[in-house]
JSON list of C-alpha atoms in Angstrom, two decimals:
[
{"chain": "J", "resi": 20, "resn": "MET", "atom": "CA", "xyz": [-2.89, -46.44, -24.08]},
{"chain": "J", "resi": 21, "resn": "ALA", "atom": "CA", "xyz": [-4.88, -44.47, -21.33]},
{"chain": "J", "resi": 22, "resn": "SER", "atom": "CA", "xyz": [-8.39, -43.34, -22.34]},
{"chain": "J", "resi": 23, "resn": "HIS", "atom": "CA", "xyz": [-11.02, -41.24, -20.84]},
{"chain": "J", "resi": 24, "resn": "LEU", "atom": "CA", "xyz": [-14.96, -41.07, -21.28]},
{"chain": "J", "resi": 25, "resn": "ILE", "atom": "CA", "xyz": [-16.16, -37.45, -22.33]},
{"chain": "J", "resi": 26, "resn": "GLN", "atom": "CA", "xyz": [-19.72, -36.88, -22.63]},
{"chain": "J", "resi": 27, "resn": "GLY", "atom": "CA", "xyz": [-20.07, -40.15, -23.78]},
{"chain": "J", "resi": 28, "resn": "ARG", "atom": "CA", "xyz": [-17.03, -40.46, -26.11]},
{"chain": "J", "resi": 29, "resn": "THR", "atom": "CA", "xyz": [-13.74, -42.20, -25.67]},
{"chain": "J", "resi": 30, "resn": "VAL", "atom": "CA", "xyz": [-10.65, -40.06, -25.80]},
{"chain": "J", "resi": 31, "resn": "GLY", "atom": "CA", "xyz": [-7.46, -41.69, -26.03]},
{"chain": "J", "resi": 32, "resn": "MET", "atom": "CA", "xyz": [-3.84, -40.55, -24.98]},
{"chain": "J", "resi": 33, "resn": "PRO", "atom": "CA", "xyz": [-2.08, -38.68, -26.66]},
{"chain": "J", "resi": 34, "resn": "VAL", "atom": "CA", "xyz": [-4.84, -36.13, -27.91]},
{"chain": "J", "resi": 35, "resn": "ARG", "atom": "CA", "xyz": [-3.92, -35.06, -31.43]},
{"chain": "J", "resi": 36, "resn": "VAL", "atom": "CA", "xyz": [-4.49, -32.03, -33.36]},
{"chain": "J", "resi": 37, "resn": "ARG", "atom": "CA", "xyz": [-3.76, -32.45, -37.08]},
{"chain": "J", "resi": 38, "resn": "ASP", "atom": "CA", "xyz": [-4.48, -29.16, -38.30]},
{"chain": "J", "resi": 39, "resn": "ALA", "atom": "CA", "xyz": [-4.70, -25.66, -36.48]},
{"chain": "J", "resi": 40, "resn": "GLU", "atom": "CA", "xyz": [-3.80, -22.01, -37.09]},
{"chain": "J", "resi": 41, "resn": "VAL", "atom": "CA", "xyz": [-1.82, -20.22, -34.43]},
{"chain": "J", "resi": 42, "resn": "CYS", "atom": "CA", "xyz": [-1.52, -16.49, -33.64]},
{"chain": "J", "resi": 43, "resn": "SER", "atom": "CA", "xyz": [0.39, -15.00, -30.72]},
{"chain": "J", "resi": 44, "resn": "ALA", "atom": "CA", "xyz": [1.70, -11.82, -29.11]},
{"chain": "J", "resi": 45, "resn": "PHE", "atom": "CA", "xyz": [4.29, -11.71, -26.56]},
{"chain": "J", "resi": 46, "resn": "TYR", "atom": "CA", "xyz": [3.98, -8.70, -24.29]},
{"chain": "J", "resi": 47, "resn": "PRO", "atom": "CA", "xyz": [6.78, -7.47, -21.43]},
{"chain": "J", "resi": 48, "resn": "VAL", "atom": "CA", "xyz": [4.90, -7.06, -18.22]},
{"chain": "J", "resi": 49, "resn": "ARG", "atom": "CA", "xyz": [5.96, -6.22, -14.63]},
{"chain": "J", "resi": 50, "resn": "ALA", "atom": "CA", "xyz": [7.12, -9.14, -13.10]},
{"chain": "J", "resi": 51, "resn": "ASP", "atom": "CA", "xyz": [5.54, -8.08, -9.67]},
{"chain": "J", "resi": 52, "resn": "ALA", "atom": "CA", "xyz": [2.13, -7.59, -11.27]},
{"chain": "J", "resi": 53, "resn": "ALA", "atom": "CA", "xyz": [2.42, -11.10, -12.95]},
{"chain": "J", "resi": 54, "resn": "ARG", "atom": "CA", "xyz": [3.39, -12.67, -9.95]},
{"chain": "J", "resi": 55, "resn": "ALA", "atom": "CA", "xyz": [0.15, -11.52, -8.15]},
{"chain": "J", "resi": 56, "resn": "VAL", "atom": "CA", "xyz": [-1.74, -12.78, -11.01]},
{"chain": "J", "resi": 57, "resn": "ILE", "atom": "CA", "xyz": [-0.66, -16.55, -10.90]},
{"chain": "J", "resi": 58, "resn": "ALA", "atom": "CA", "xyz": [0.55, -16.44, -7.34]},
{"chain": "J", "resi": 59, "resn": "TYR", "atom": "CA", "xyz": [-2.53, -19.27, -6.82]},
{"chain": "J", "resi": 60, "resn": "SER", "atom": "CA", "xyz": [-0.58, -21.74, -9.00]},
{"chain": "J", "resi": 61, "resn": "GLY", "atom": "CA", "xyz": [2.40, -21.94, -6.77]},
{"chain": "J", "resi": 62, "resn": "LEU", "atom": "CA", "xyz": [4.63, -21.16, -9.82]},
{"chain": "J", "resi": 63, "resn": "ASP", "atom": "CA", "xyz": [6.98, -18.28, -10.38]},
{"chain": "J", "resi": 64, "resn": "VAL", "atom": "CA", "xyz": [7.28, -15.92, -13.33]},
{"chain": "J", "resi": 65, "resn": "ALA", "atom": "CA", "xyz": [10.57, -16.08, -15.59]},
{"chain": "J", "resi": 66, "resn": "GLU", "atom": "CA", "xyz": [12.20, -12.76, -15.30]},
{"chain": "J", "resi": 67, "resn": "VAL", "atom": "CA", "xyz": [13.47, -12.38, -19.06]},
{"chain": "J", "resi": 68, "resn": "LEU", "atom": "CA", "xyz": [14.80, -8.98, -17.75]},
{"chain": "J", "resi": 69, "resn": "PRO", "atom": "CA", "xyz": [15.32, -7.67, -14.19]},
{"chain": "J", "resi": 70, "resn": "GLY", "atom": "CA", "xyz": [11.68, -6.84, -13.09]},
{"chain": "J", "resi": 71, "resn": "LYS", "atom": "CA", "xyz": [9.97, -7.98, -16.23]},
{"chain": "J", "resi": 72, "resn": "ALA", "atom": "CA", "xyz": [8.06, -11.11, -17.03]},
{"chain": "J", "resi": 73, "resn": "VAL", "atom": "CA", "xyz": [6.35, -12.18, -20.40]},
{"chain": "J", "resi": 74, "resn": "CYS", "atom": "CA", "xyz": [2.47, -12.41, -21.09]},
{"chain": "J", "resi": 75, "resn": "VAL", "atom": "CA", "xyz": [1.44, -14.51, -23.83]},
{"chain": "J", "resi": 76, "resn": "LEU", "atom": "CA", "xyz": [-1.76, -13.78, -25.55]},
{"chain": "J", "resi": 77, "resn": "VAL", "atom": "CA", "xyz": [-2.71, -16.31, -28.28]},
{"chain": "J", "resi": 78, "resn": "PHE", "atom": "CA", "xyz": [-5.64, -17.37, -30.54]},
{"chain": "J", "resi": 79, "resn": "VAL", "atom": "CA", "xyz": [-6.17, -20.66, -32.20]},
{"chain": "J", "resi": 80, "resn": "ASP", "atom": "CA", "xyz": [-8.33, -21.94, -34.96]},
{"chain": "J", "resi": 81, "resn": "TYR", "atom": "CA", "xyz": [-8.58, -25.73, -34.49]},
{"chain": "J", "resi": 82, "resn": "ARG", "atom": "CA", "xyz": [-9.83, -27.10, -37.59]},
{"chain": "J", "resi": 83, "resn": "ASP", "atom": "CA", "xyz": [-9.25, -30.94, -37.22]},
{"chain": "J", "resi": 84, "resn": "GLY", "atom": "CA", "xyz": [-8.43, -32.81, -34.04]},
{"chain": "J", "resi": 85, "resn": "ASP", "atom": "CA", "xyz": [-9.60, -35.47, -31.78]},
{"chain": "J", "resi": 86, "resn": "LEU", "atom": "CA", "xyz": [-11.43, -32.65, -29.68]},
{"chain": "J", "resi": 87, "resn": "ASP", "atom": "CA", "xyz": [-13.43, -31.50, -32.86]},
{"chain": "J", "resi": 88, "resn": "ALA", "atom": "CA", "xyz": [-13.15, -28.12, -34.41]},
{"chain": "J", "resi": 89, "resn": "TYR", "atom": "CA", "xyz": [-13.13, -24.94, -32.31]},
{"chain": "J", "resi": 90, "resn": "HIS", "atom": "CA", "xyz": [-11.93, -21.59, -31.55]},
{"chain": "J", "resi": 91, "resn": "GLU", "atom": "CA", "xyz": [-9.68, -20.90, -28.38]},
{"chain": "J", "resi": 92, "resn": "PHE", "atom": "CA", "xyz": [-7.95, -18.02, -26.89]},
{"chain": "J", "resi": 93, "resn": "GLY", "atom": "CA", "xyz": [-5.25, -18.09, -24.17]},
{"chain": "J", "resi": 94, "resn": "MET", "atom": "CA", "xyz": [-3.77, -15.83, -21.59]},
{"chain": "J", "resi": 95, "resn": "ALA", "atom": "CA", "xyz": [-0.29, -17.30, -20.40]},
{"chain": "J", "resi": 96, "resn": "PHE", "atom": "CA", "xyz": [3.05, -16.54, -18.60]},
{"chain": "J", "resi": 97, "resn": "LEU", "atom": "CA", "xyz": [6.47, -17.53, -18.88]},
{"chain": "J", "resi": 98, "resn": "VAL", "atom": "CA", "xyz": [7.42, -19.39, -15.83]},
{"chain": "J", "resi": 99, "resn": "ARG", "atom": "CA", "xyz": [10.48, -20.85, -14.37]},
{"chain": "J", "resi": 100, "resn": "PRO", "atom": "CA", "xyz": [9.61, -24.65, -13.80]},
{"chain": "J", "resi": 101, "resn": "PRO", "atom": "CA", "xyz": [9.27, -26.01, -10.25]},
{"chain": "J", "resi": 102, "resn": "GLY", "atom": "CA", "xyz": [12.58, -26.30, -8.67]},
{"chain": "J", "resi": 103, "resn": "GLN", "atom": "CA", "xyz": [14.40, -24.25, -11.08]},
{"chain": "J", "resi": 104, "resn": "PRO", "atom": "CA", "xyz": [16.49, -21.68, -9.27]},
{"chain": "J", "resi": 105, "resn": "GLY", "atom": "CA", "xyz": [17.02, -17.96, -10.15]},
{"chain": "J", "resi": 106, "resn": "SER", "atom": "CA", "xyz": [16.14, -16.13, -13.15]},
{"chain": "J", "resi": 107, "resn": "THR", "atom": "CA", "xyz": [15.55, -17.61, -16.78]},
{"chain": "J", "resi": 108, "resn": "GLY", "atom": "CA", "xyz": [17.02, -14.62, -18.69]},
{"chain": "J", "resi": 109, "resn": "LEU", "atom": "CA", "xyz": [16.64, -13.78, -22.19]},
{"chain": "J", "resi": 110, "resn": "GLY", "atom": "CA", "xyz": [19.20, -15.94, -23.57]},
{"chain": "J", "resi": 111, "resn": "ASP", "atom": "CA", "xyz": [17.70, -19.14, -22.08]},
{"chain": "J", "resi": 112, "resn": "LEU", "atom": "CA", "xyz": [14.17, -18.99, -22.73]},
{"chain": "J", "resi": 113, "resn": "ARG", "atom": "CA", "xyz": [13.83, -22.71, -23.92]},
{"chain": "J", "resi": 114, "resn": "GLN", "atom": "CA", "xyz": [14.26, -23.50, -20.01]},
{"chain": "J", "resi": 115, "resn": "ALA", "atom": "CA", "xyz": [11.02, -21.55, -19.00]},
{"chain": "J", "resi": 116, "resn": "GLY", "atom": "CA", "xyz": [7.63, -23.12, -19.12]},
{"chain": "J", "resi": 117, "resn": "ILE", "atom": "CA", "xyz": [4.33, -21.53, -19.85]},
{"chain": "J", "resi": 118, "resn": "PHE", "atom": "CA", "xyz": [1.43, -21.26, -17.40]},
{"chain": "J", "resi": 119, "resn": "VAL", "atom": "CA", "xyz": [-1.99, -21.26, -19.02]},
{"chain": "J", "resi": 120, "resn": "HIS", "atom": "CA", "xyz": [-3.91, -18.70, -16.90]},
{"chain": "J", "resi": 121, "resn": "TRP", "atom": "CA", "xyz": [-7.21, -18.30, -18.96]},
{"chain": "J", "resi": 122, "resn": "LEU", "atom": "CA", "xyz": [-8.40, -20.43, -21.89]},
{"chain": "J", "resi": 123, "resn": "PRO", "atom": "CA", "xyz": [-11.82, -19.60, -23.40]},
{"chain": "J", "resi": 124, "resn": "VAL", "atom": "CA", "xyz": [-13.28, -21.69, -25.96]},
{"chain": "J", "resi": 125, "resn": "ASP", "atom": "CA", "xyz": [-16.47, -21.59, -28.14]},
{"chain": "J", "resi": 126, "resn": "GLN", "atom": "CA", "xyz": [-17.48, -25.59, -27.80]},
{"chain": "J", "resi": 127, "resn": "ARG", "atom": "CA", "xyz": [-18.57, -27.67, -24.77]},
{"chain": "J", "resi": 128, "resn": "PHE", "atom": "CA", "xyz": [-16.86, -30.79, -25.78]},
{"chain": "J", "resi": 129, "resn": "THR", "atom": "CA", "xyz": [-13.34, -29.30, -25.55]},
{"chain": "J", "resi": 130, "resn": "LEU", "atom": "CA", "xyz": [-14.29, -27.32, -22.71]},
{"chain": "J", "resi": 131, "resn": "GLU", "atom": "CA", "xyz": [-14.95, -30.42, -20.41]},
{"chain": "J", "resi": 132, "resn": "ALA", "atom": "CA", "xyz": [-12.11, -32.41, -22.22]},
{"chain": "J", "resi": 133, "resn": "GLY", "atom": "CA", "xyz": [-9.83, -29.61, -21.40]},
{"chain": "J", "resi": 134, "resn": "ARG", "atom": "CA", "xyz": [-10.75, -29.56, -17.74]},
{"chain": "J", "resi": 135, "resn": "THR", "atom": "CA", "xyz": [-10.85, -32.99, -17.11]},
{"chain": "J", "resi": 136, "resn": "LEU", "atom": "CA", "xyz": [-7.83, -34.25, -18.74]},
{"chain": "J", "resi": 137, "resn": "TRP", "atom": "CA", "xyz": [-5.25, -31.63, -18.14]},
{"chain": "J", "resi": 138, "resn": "GLY", "atom": "CA", "xyz": [-6.87, -29.14, -15.67]},
{"chain": "J", "resi": 139, "resn": "PHE", "atom": "CA", "xyz": [-7.01, -26.39, -18.35]},
{"chain": "J", "resi": 140, "resn": "PRO", "atom": "CA", "xyz": [-8.90, -23.34, -17.22]},
{"chain": "J", "resi": 141, "resn": "LYS", "atom": "CA", "xyz": [-11.38, -23.35, -20.01]},
{"chain": "J", "resi": 142, "resn": "GLU", "atom": "CA", "xyz": [-14.53, -21.39, -20.10]},
{"chain": "J", "resi": 143, "resn": "LEU", "atom": "CA", "xyz": [-17.04, -20.69, -22.80]},
{"chain": "J", "resi": 144, "resn": "ALA", "atom": "CA", "xyz": [-16.86, -17.41, -24.55]},
{"chain": "J", "resi": 145, "resn": "ASP", "atom": "CA", "xyz": [-17.78, -15.70, -28.00]},
{"chain": "J", "resi": 146, "resn": "ILE", "atom": "CA", "xyz": [-14.54, -16.06, -29.95]},
{"chain": "J", "resi": 147, "resn": "GLU", "atom": "CA", "xyz": [-14.60, -14.37, -33.54]},
{"chain": "J", "resi": 148, "resn": "LEU", "atom": "CA", "xyz": [-11.60, -15.08, -35.53]},
{"chain": "J", "resi": 149, "resn": "ARG", "atom": "CA", "xyz": [-10.76, -13.31, -38.79]},
{"chain": "J", "resi": 150, "resn": "LEU", "atom": "CA", "xyz": [-8.04, -15.16, -40.60]},
{"chain": "J", "resi": 151, "resn": "ALA", "atom": "CA", "xyz": [-8.67, -14.84, -44.17]},
{"chain": "J", "resi": 152, "resn": "SER", "atom": "CA", "xyz": [-6.32, -11.94, -44.79]},
{"chain": "J", "resi": 153, "resn": "PRO", "atom": "CA", "xyz": [-2.59, -11.69, -43.81]},
{"chain": "J", "resi": 154, "resn": "TYR", "atom": "CA", "xyz": [-3.61, -9.64, -40.94]},
{"chain": "J", "resi": 155, "resn": "LYS", "atom": "CA", "xyz": [-5.07, -11.87, -38.24]},
{"chain": "J", "resi": 156, "resn": "ARG", "atom": "CA", "xyz": [-7.75, -10.75, -35.74]},
{"chain": "J", "resi": 157, "resn": "CYS", "atom": "CA", "xyz": [-9.59, -12.05, -32.68]},
{"chain": "J", "resi": 158, "resn": "ILE", "atom": "CA", "xyz": [-12.50, -10.34, -31.00]},
{"chain": "J", "resi": 159, "resn": "LEU", "atom": "CA", "xyz": [-13.16, -11.96, -27.76]},
{"chain": "J", "resi": 160, "resn": "ARG", "atom": "CA", "xyz": [-16.53, -11.52, -25.59]},
{"chain": "J", "resi": 161, "resn": "LYS", "atom": "CA", "xyz": [-17.44, -13.07, -22.49]},
{"chain": "J", "resi": 162, "resn": "ASP", "atom": "CA", "xyz": [-20.76, -12.75, -20.82]},
{"chain": "J", "resi": 163, "resn": "GLY", "atom": "CA", "xyz": [-21.95, -10.31, -23.51]},
{"chain": "J", "resi": 164, "resn": "ARG", "atom": "CA", "xyz": [-19.05, -7.86, -22.47]},
{"chain": "J", "resi": 165, "resn": "LEU", "atom": "CA", "xyz": [-15.72, -7.29, -24.58]},
{"chain": "J", "resi": 166, "resn": "VAL", "atom": "CA", "xyz": [-12.69, -8.43, -23.25]},
{"chain": "J", "resi": 167, "resn": "LEU", "atom": "CA", "xyz": [-10.39, -7.66, -26.11]},
{"chain": "J", "resi": 168, "resn": "ASP", "atom": "CA", "xyz": [-9.81, -6.90, -29.76]},
{"chain": "J", "resi": 169, "resn": "LEU", "atom": "CA", "xyz": [-6.38, -8.36, -30.84]},
{"chain": "J", "resi": 170, "resn": "LEU", "atom": "CA", "xyz": [-4.78, -7.97, -34.24]},
{"chain": "J", "resi": 171, "resn": "VAL", "atom": "CA", "xyz": [-1.57, -9.52, -35.40]},
{"chain": "J", "resi": 172, "resn": "LYS", "atom": "CA", "xyz": [0.26, -8.29, -38.46]},
{"chain": "J", "resi": 173, "resn": "PRO", "atom": "CA", "xyz": [1.94, -10.44, -40.72]},
{"chain": "J", "resi": 174, "resn": "GLY", "atom": "CA", "xyz": [5.81, -11.29, -40.31]},
{"chain": "J", "resi": 175, "resn": "VAL", "atom": "CA", "xyz": [8.55, -12.83, -42.17]},
{"chain": "J", "resi": 176, "resn": "PRO", "atom": "CA", "xyz": [8.91, -16.34, -42.60]},
{"chain": "J", "resi": 177, "resn": "VAL", "atom": "CA", "xyz": [11.07, -18.37, -40.22]},
{"chain": "J", "resi": 178, "resn": "PRO", "atom": "CA", "xyz": [12.03, -22.11, -39.35]},
{"chain": "J", "resi": 179, "resn": "ALA", "atom": "CA", "xyz": [8.88, -23.58, -37.44]},
{"chain": "J", "resi": 180, "resn": "GLY", "atom": "CA", "xyz": [10.57, -24.07, -34.48]},
{"chain": "J", "resi": 181, "resn": "GLY", "atom": "CA", "xyz": [11.60, -20.38, -34.11]},
{"chain": "J", "resi": 182, "resn": "ALA", "atom": "CA", "xyz": [7.79, -19.20, -34.05]},
{"chain": "J", "resi": 183, "resn": "MET", "atom": "CA", "xyz": [6.24, -21.97, -32.03]},
{"chain": "J", "resi": 184, "resn": "ALA", "atom": "CA", "xyz": [8.83, -23.70, -29.51]},
{"chain": "J", "resi": 185, "resn": "PRO", "atom": "CA", "xyz": [7.03, -26.50, -27.36]},
{"chain": "J", "resi": 186, "resn": "LEU", "atom": "CA", "xyz": [7.50, -25.00, -24.04]},
{"chain": "J", "resi": 187, "resn": "ASP", "atom": "CA", "xyz": [6.45, -27.19, -21.21]},
{"chain": "J", "resi": 188, "resn": "ALA", "atom": "CA", "xyz": [2.71, -26.15, -20.10]},
{"chain": "J", "resi": 189, "resn": "TYR", "atom": "CA", "xyz": [1.48, -26.01, -16.50]},
{"chain": "J", "resi": 190, "resn": "THR", "atom": "CA", "xyz": [-2.11, -25.56, -15.41]},
{"chain": "J", "resi": 191, "resn": "HIS", "atom": "CA", "xyz": [-3.83, -25.18, -11.90]},
{"chain": "J", "resi": 192, "resn": "ARG", "atom": "CA", "xyz": [-7.14, -26.60, -11.18]},
{"chain": "J", "resi": 193, "resn": "ASP", "atom": "CA", "xyz": [-8.88, -27.87, -8.08]},
{"chain": "J", "resi": 194, "resn": "GLY", "atom": "CA", "xyz": [-5.98, -26.99, -5.76]},
{"chain": "J", "resi": 195, "resn": "LEU", "atom": "CA", "xyz": [-3.49, -29.12, -7.91]},
{"chain": "J", "resi": 196, "resn": "THR", "atom": "CA", "xyz": [-0.63, -27.67, -10.45]},
{"chain": "J", "resi": 197, "resn": "ARG", "atom": "CA", "xyz": [0.06, -29.97, -13.34]},
{"chain": "J", "resi": 198, "resn": "ARG", "atom": "CA", "xyz": [2.47, -30.27, -16.08]},
{"chain": "J", "resi": 199, "resn": "VAL", "atom": "CA", "xyz": [1.03, -31.12, -19.49]},
{"chain": "J", "resi": 200, "resn": "PRO", "atom": "CA", "xyz": [3.51, -32.51, -22.17]},
{"chain": "J", "resi": 201, "resn": "TRP", "atom": "CA", "xyz": [3.06, -31.51, -25.58]},
{"chain": "J", "resi": 202, "resn": "SER", "atom": "CA", "xyz": [4.84, -31.38, -28.89]},
{"chain": "J", "resi": 203, "resn": "VAL", "atom": "CA", "xyz": [4.26, -29.54, -32.13]},
{"chain": "J", "resi": 204, "resn": "ARG", "atom": "CA", "xyz": [5.13, -29.32, -36.09]},
{"chain": "J", "resi": 205, "resn": "ALA", "atom": "CA", "xyz": [4.33, -26.26, -37.73]},
{"chain": "J", "resi": 206, "resn": "ARG", "atom": "CA", "xyz": [4.43, -25.01, -41.30]},
{"chain": "J", "resi": 207, "resn": "GLY", "atom": "CA", "xyz": [4.01, -21.64, -42.76]},
{"chain": "J", "resi": 208, "resn": "ALA", "atom": "CA", "xyz": [5.50, -19.83, -39.53]},
{"chain": "J", "resi": 209, "resn": "LYS", "atom": "CA", "xyz": [6.19, -16.26, -39.41]},
{"chain": "J", "resi": 210, "resn": "ILE", "atom": "CA", "xyz": [7.41, -13.93, -36.96]},
{"chain": "J", "resi": 211, "resn": "ARG", "atom": "CA", "xyz": [7.87, -10.15, -36.63]},
{"chain": "J", "resi": 212, "resn": "PRO", "atom": "CA", "xyz": [9.19, -7.56, -33.90]},
{"chain": "J", "resi": 213, "resn": "GLY", "atom": "CA", "xyz": [6.02, -5.82, -32.27]},
{"chain": "J", "resi": 214, "resn": "GLY", "atom": "CA", "xyz": [3.34, -6.66, -34.58]},
{"chain": "J", "resi": 215, "resn": "ALA", "atom": "CA", "xyz": [0.10, -6.56, -32.64]},
{"chain": "J", "resi": 216, "resn": "LEU", "atom": "CA", "xyz": [-2.46, -4.02, -32.02]},
{"chain": "J", "resi": 217, "resn": "ILE", "atom": "CA", "xyz": [-4.58, -4.61, -28.68]},
{"chain": "J", "resi": 218, "resn": "ARG", "atom": "CA", "xyz": [-7.82, -2.99, -27.72]},
{"chain": "J", "resi": 219, "resn": "LEU", "atom": "CA", "xyz": [-9.16, -4.07, -24.28]},
{"chain": "J", "resi": 220, "resn": "GLY", "atom": "CA", "xyz": [-13.07, -3.90, -23.10]},
{"chain": "J", "resi": 221, "resn": "ASN", "atom": "CA", "xyz": [-14.73, -3.79, -20.00]},
{"chain": "J", "resi": 222, "resn": "HIS", "atom": "CA", "xyz": [-14.43, -7.37, -18.78]},
{"chain": "J", "resi": 223, "resn": "PRO", "atom": "CA", "xyz": [-12.63, -8.17, -15.56]},
{"chain": "J", "resi": 224, "resn": "ILE", "atom": "CA", "xyz": [-9.77, -10.05, -17.68]},
{"chain": "J", "resi": 225, "resn": "ALA", "atom": "CA", "xyz": [-9.36, -6.78, -19.51]},
{"chain": "J", "resi": 226, "resn": "LYS", "atom": "CA", "xyz": [-8.97, -5.13, -16.30]},
{"chain": "J", "resi": 227, "resn": "GLU", "atom": "CA", "xyz": [-6.33, -7.57, -15.37]},
{"chain": "J", "resi": 228, "resn": "LEU", "atom": "CA", "xyz": [-4.56, -6.95, -18.45]},
{"chain": "J", "resi": 229, "resn": "SER", "atom": "CA", "xyz": [-4.69, -3.25, -18.03]},
{"chain": "J", "resi": 230, "resn": "GLU", "atom": "CA", "xyz": [-3.21, -3.69, -14.61]},
{"chain": "J", "resi": 231, "resn": "LEU", "atom": "CA", "xyz": [-0.26, -5.67, -16.29]},
{"chain": "J", "resi": 232, "resn": "GLY", "atom": "CA", "xyz": [0.40, -2.77, -18.30]},
{"chain": "J", "resi": 233, "resn": "LEU", "atom": "CA", "xyz": [-1.50, -3.31, -21.55]},
{"chain": "J", "resi": 234, "resn": "PRO", "atom": "CA", "xyz": [-2.00, -2.08, -24.15]},
{"chain": "J", "resi": 235, "resn": "LYS", "atom": "CA", "xyz": [1.65, -1.66, -24.89]},
{"chain": "J", "resi": 236, "resn": "ARG", "atom": "CA", "xyz": [3.82, -2.61, -27.80]},
{"chain": "J", "resi": 237, "resn": "ALA", "atom": "CA", "xyz": [4.69, -6.46, -28.04]},
{"chain": "J", "resi": 238, "resn": "LEU", "atom": "CA", "xyz": [7.92, -7.85, -27.90]},
{"chain": "J", "resi": 239, "resn": "PHE", "atom": "CA", "xyz": [7.21, -9.59, -31.01]},
{"chain": "J", "resi": 240, "resn": "SER", "atom": "CA", "xyz": [4.25, -11.56, -32.52]},
{"chain": "J", "resi": 241, "resn": "THR", "atom": "CA", "xyz": [4.02, -14.83, -34.48]},
{"chain": "J", "resi": 242, "resn": "THR", "atom": "CA", "xyz": [1.61, -16.99, -36.99]},
{"chain": "J", "resi": 243, "resn": "VAL", "atom": "CA", "xyz": [1.63, -20.41, -37.83]},
{"chain": "J", "resi": 244, "resn": "ALA", "atom": "CA", "xyz": [-0.63, -21.17, -40.89]},
{"chain": "J", "resi": 245, "resn": "HIS", "atom": "CA", "xyz": [-0.56, -25.36, -40.22]},
{"chain": "J", "resi": 246, "resn": "ALA", "atom": "CA", "xyz": [0.32, -26.62, -36.72]},
{"chain": "J", "resi": 247, "resn": "ALA", "atom": "CA", "xyz": [-0.11, -30.35, -35.69]},
{"chain": "J", "resi": 248, "resn": "MET", "atom": "CA", "xyz": [0.15, -31.11, -32.12]},
{"chain": "J", "resi": 249, "resn": "THR", "atom": "CA", "xyz": [0.08, -33.57, -29.51]},
{"chain": "J", "resi": 250, "resn": "PHE", "atom": "CA", "xyz": [-0.98, -33.59, -25.88]},
{"chain": "J", "resi": 251, "resn": "GLY", "atom": "CA", "xyz": [-0.04, -36.10, -23.40]},
{"chain": "J", "resi": 252, "resn": "ALA", "atom": "CA", "xyz": [-1.15, -37.21, -20.00]},
{"chain": "J", "resi": 253, "resn": "ALA", "atom": "CA", "xyz": [-0.95, -34.65, -17.12]},
{"chain": "J", "resi": 254, "resn": "THR", "atom": "CA", "xyz": [1.34, -35.05, -14.33]},
{"chain": "J", "resi": 255, "resn": "THR", "atom": "CA", "xyz": [1.49, -33.42, -10.90]},
{"chain": "J", "resi": 256, "resn": "ALA", "atom": "CA", "xyz": [4.15, -30.61, -11.11]}
]
């Protein structure tokens, strides 16, 4: 089993998350605008409808795992895996991958581990999560500026795989695009059409989201009360 030394601690592979709460919203955005955002990665967005890509916003409360407890926010896009021709289409989303464009966290250990092990674009930020009620809320600030305030409304129970399918994850760091294998087991999954309210701040990432067309109605939103995940070693995509 491969292992890595992070801040004086040995981290083995795969990295395990034993319990996390995950909330996400999936937004339709212009494919050309999304392509411009992720052009640096060498990947192409998956067009789920002609001219439409999907931007995924997610916030996570990692309660118990190998990288300790921390909060995380993610901005990602559904992409075509390298070498896959044509558009993915709504009927075949499970062939898509997910490219992680921005991944702020609020703890330094997971920041260094995420960058070192997988090339995740982790940065330190102030991530306030309000998860005690059925309405799940994330208030994200970076460098003292509001990025966004995202509220996810409760949905209806669904089989866990329907709310959190483990798409192949892709990252890009130091000129290298990587594929990150991961798996998930979920309990307490809910989903609903729309179901998200977002307010953008004045941070550059908020401007990027605005240029993608947000705020707008989400395609759908999901919540997972208890998720257990494993992350394997990254490979070159």
